[in-house]
Phi, psi and omega in degrees: 000128183273140178253123182265128178276110184260005185299321180294317180295318179296320179297318180295317178297320180298319180295320179297315180297318180297322178295318178296319179297318179297317181296315180294317181297318178297319179296316179296321180297320179296313179294325178298315178298315181298320180295318178296319178298320178296319179297313180297320179295321179295321176297320179297318179294321178297316179298316180298316179293322183294326183261009180294138179268114182286143178253357179208163178296320180300315179295320179299312183291322177297317178295321180296319178295319179297315182292328176297318178293323178298313185288334184257337185232302189297321182296325177291322177296319179294321177300316179297320179296320179297317179298321178295315180296327179291322177294317178297321178301319180295320178295317183295323180299328179286337184261332186203170177265114181281145177299150182299322182292333178287323175296318179296323179295321177296317178297321180297322179297321178292317179298323179301319183300319180278327182289332185291340181298320179292328176294320177300319180296317178297318180299316180297318179295314180297320181300313181295322180294313181291324178298316178298318181296316181290327176294320177298319179297318178300315180296321181293316179295320178299317179297316180298317180299312181299320180294318181294322178292319178297322179293331184284330187304312179298329182290320184284351177298341179297341179303326180294346179257003181274082187237355185262121184297329181288350180253015183303321181296322177293320181298318185295327177296314179297316182294325175303318179298319178295318180297317178300320180293324177297318177300319178297316179300318180296323176296320175302312183297318179300316180295315181298313180297322178297316178297319180297321177296318180297321179277357183063035173269157172297141180288129181285144174252143185239086181295327180296317179296318179297323178294318178297315180298316182291343179270317187276311189299311179299322180290323176300316178294323179297313181298319178296320178296316179298318181295320178297316180296315181295329177297313177296314184301314182293323177296316181292322185279327186254347182276178179299128183294326186290344180269357180290138176250108187306317182294320179294316180299317181295315182294319179293320179297317178296320180298313180291325179300316179297318180295317180292322178296318178295318180292320179298319178297318179300313184290326176299313179293322181294316181294321177297316180296320180296328179289328184272330185252159179269066182282153184290317180242116185248137170276133173271163180301326182295340182292342179273000183296322180299315177296319182298319180299312180294321182295320181293322177296322184293316184272000000 
């Protein structure tokens, strides 16, 4: 019976297996290092976001939502990842000698987990401070808006005295200023309402602004309509007669007549309503004189 010496074959197989083990272990070690680096980087990003100084309420609230998710979900996920890397680290130590910096990196990931708690505390304190500051700003802007609108009401009462057709150009300049101020107020309201939504406050309604708009805007449109009509009227009355086109004059006159009739109806109803109701901005009967002057010329 022949005896086969297998020691050489076994030795060769052992070397092959050891090479494969080394290759696999090295690959795992590389991925292990990368995973720890990713974990540490995520902690660094969390710290950076946690200590970020917000410049707006929107940024503050977005950061607050993110940090809530970090404290309730992400931190647990990171803890689980660290535990997995530690188990892998233990396996790798049995298979190979890990570089010292990789061991230090593993320790750093664990330290991050405990160190981040103090960052959370700072974040919570900062959040409340900035939230209080932005709420104060919201209250201050709201107060300023209300004061400016209240201050504007006595000024726009001059509209009731805008009755002279020869001063329409002066009136339109004044009214332009009022319209611009209304746009500013509307921008204030948009900002305030946006802040209120972010703070989950009820959205404020501004009846004073609506009263100002309903008083100024229709009259502004009326004066512009009167000026447009008078521009045509003066050209037709003072310009060369031979250049007049009867059909154009008739169609334009009918067009303006309809607009003036519609506007006249609005003001009649508005003045009656103002007499019956305790409205903030009231049209006096004299306020319809501008319309009456143009209307009489038209008819």
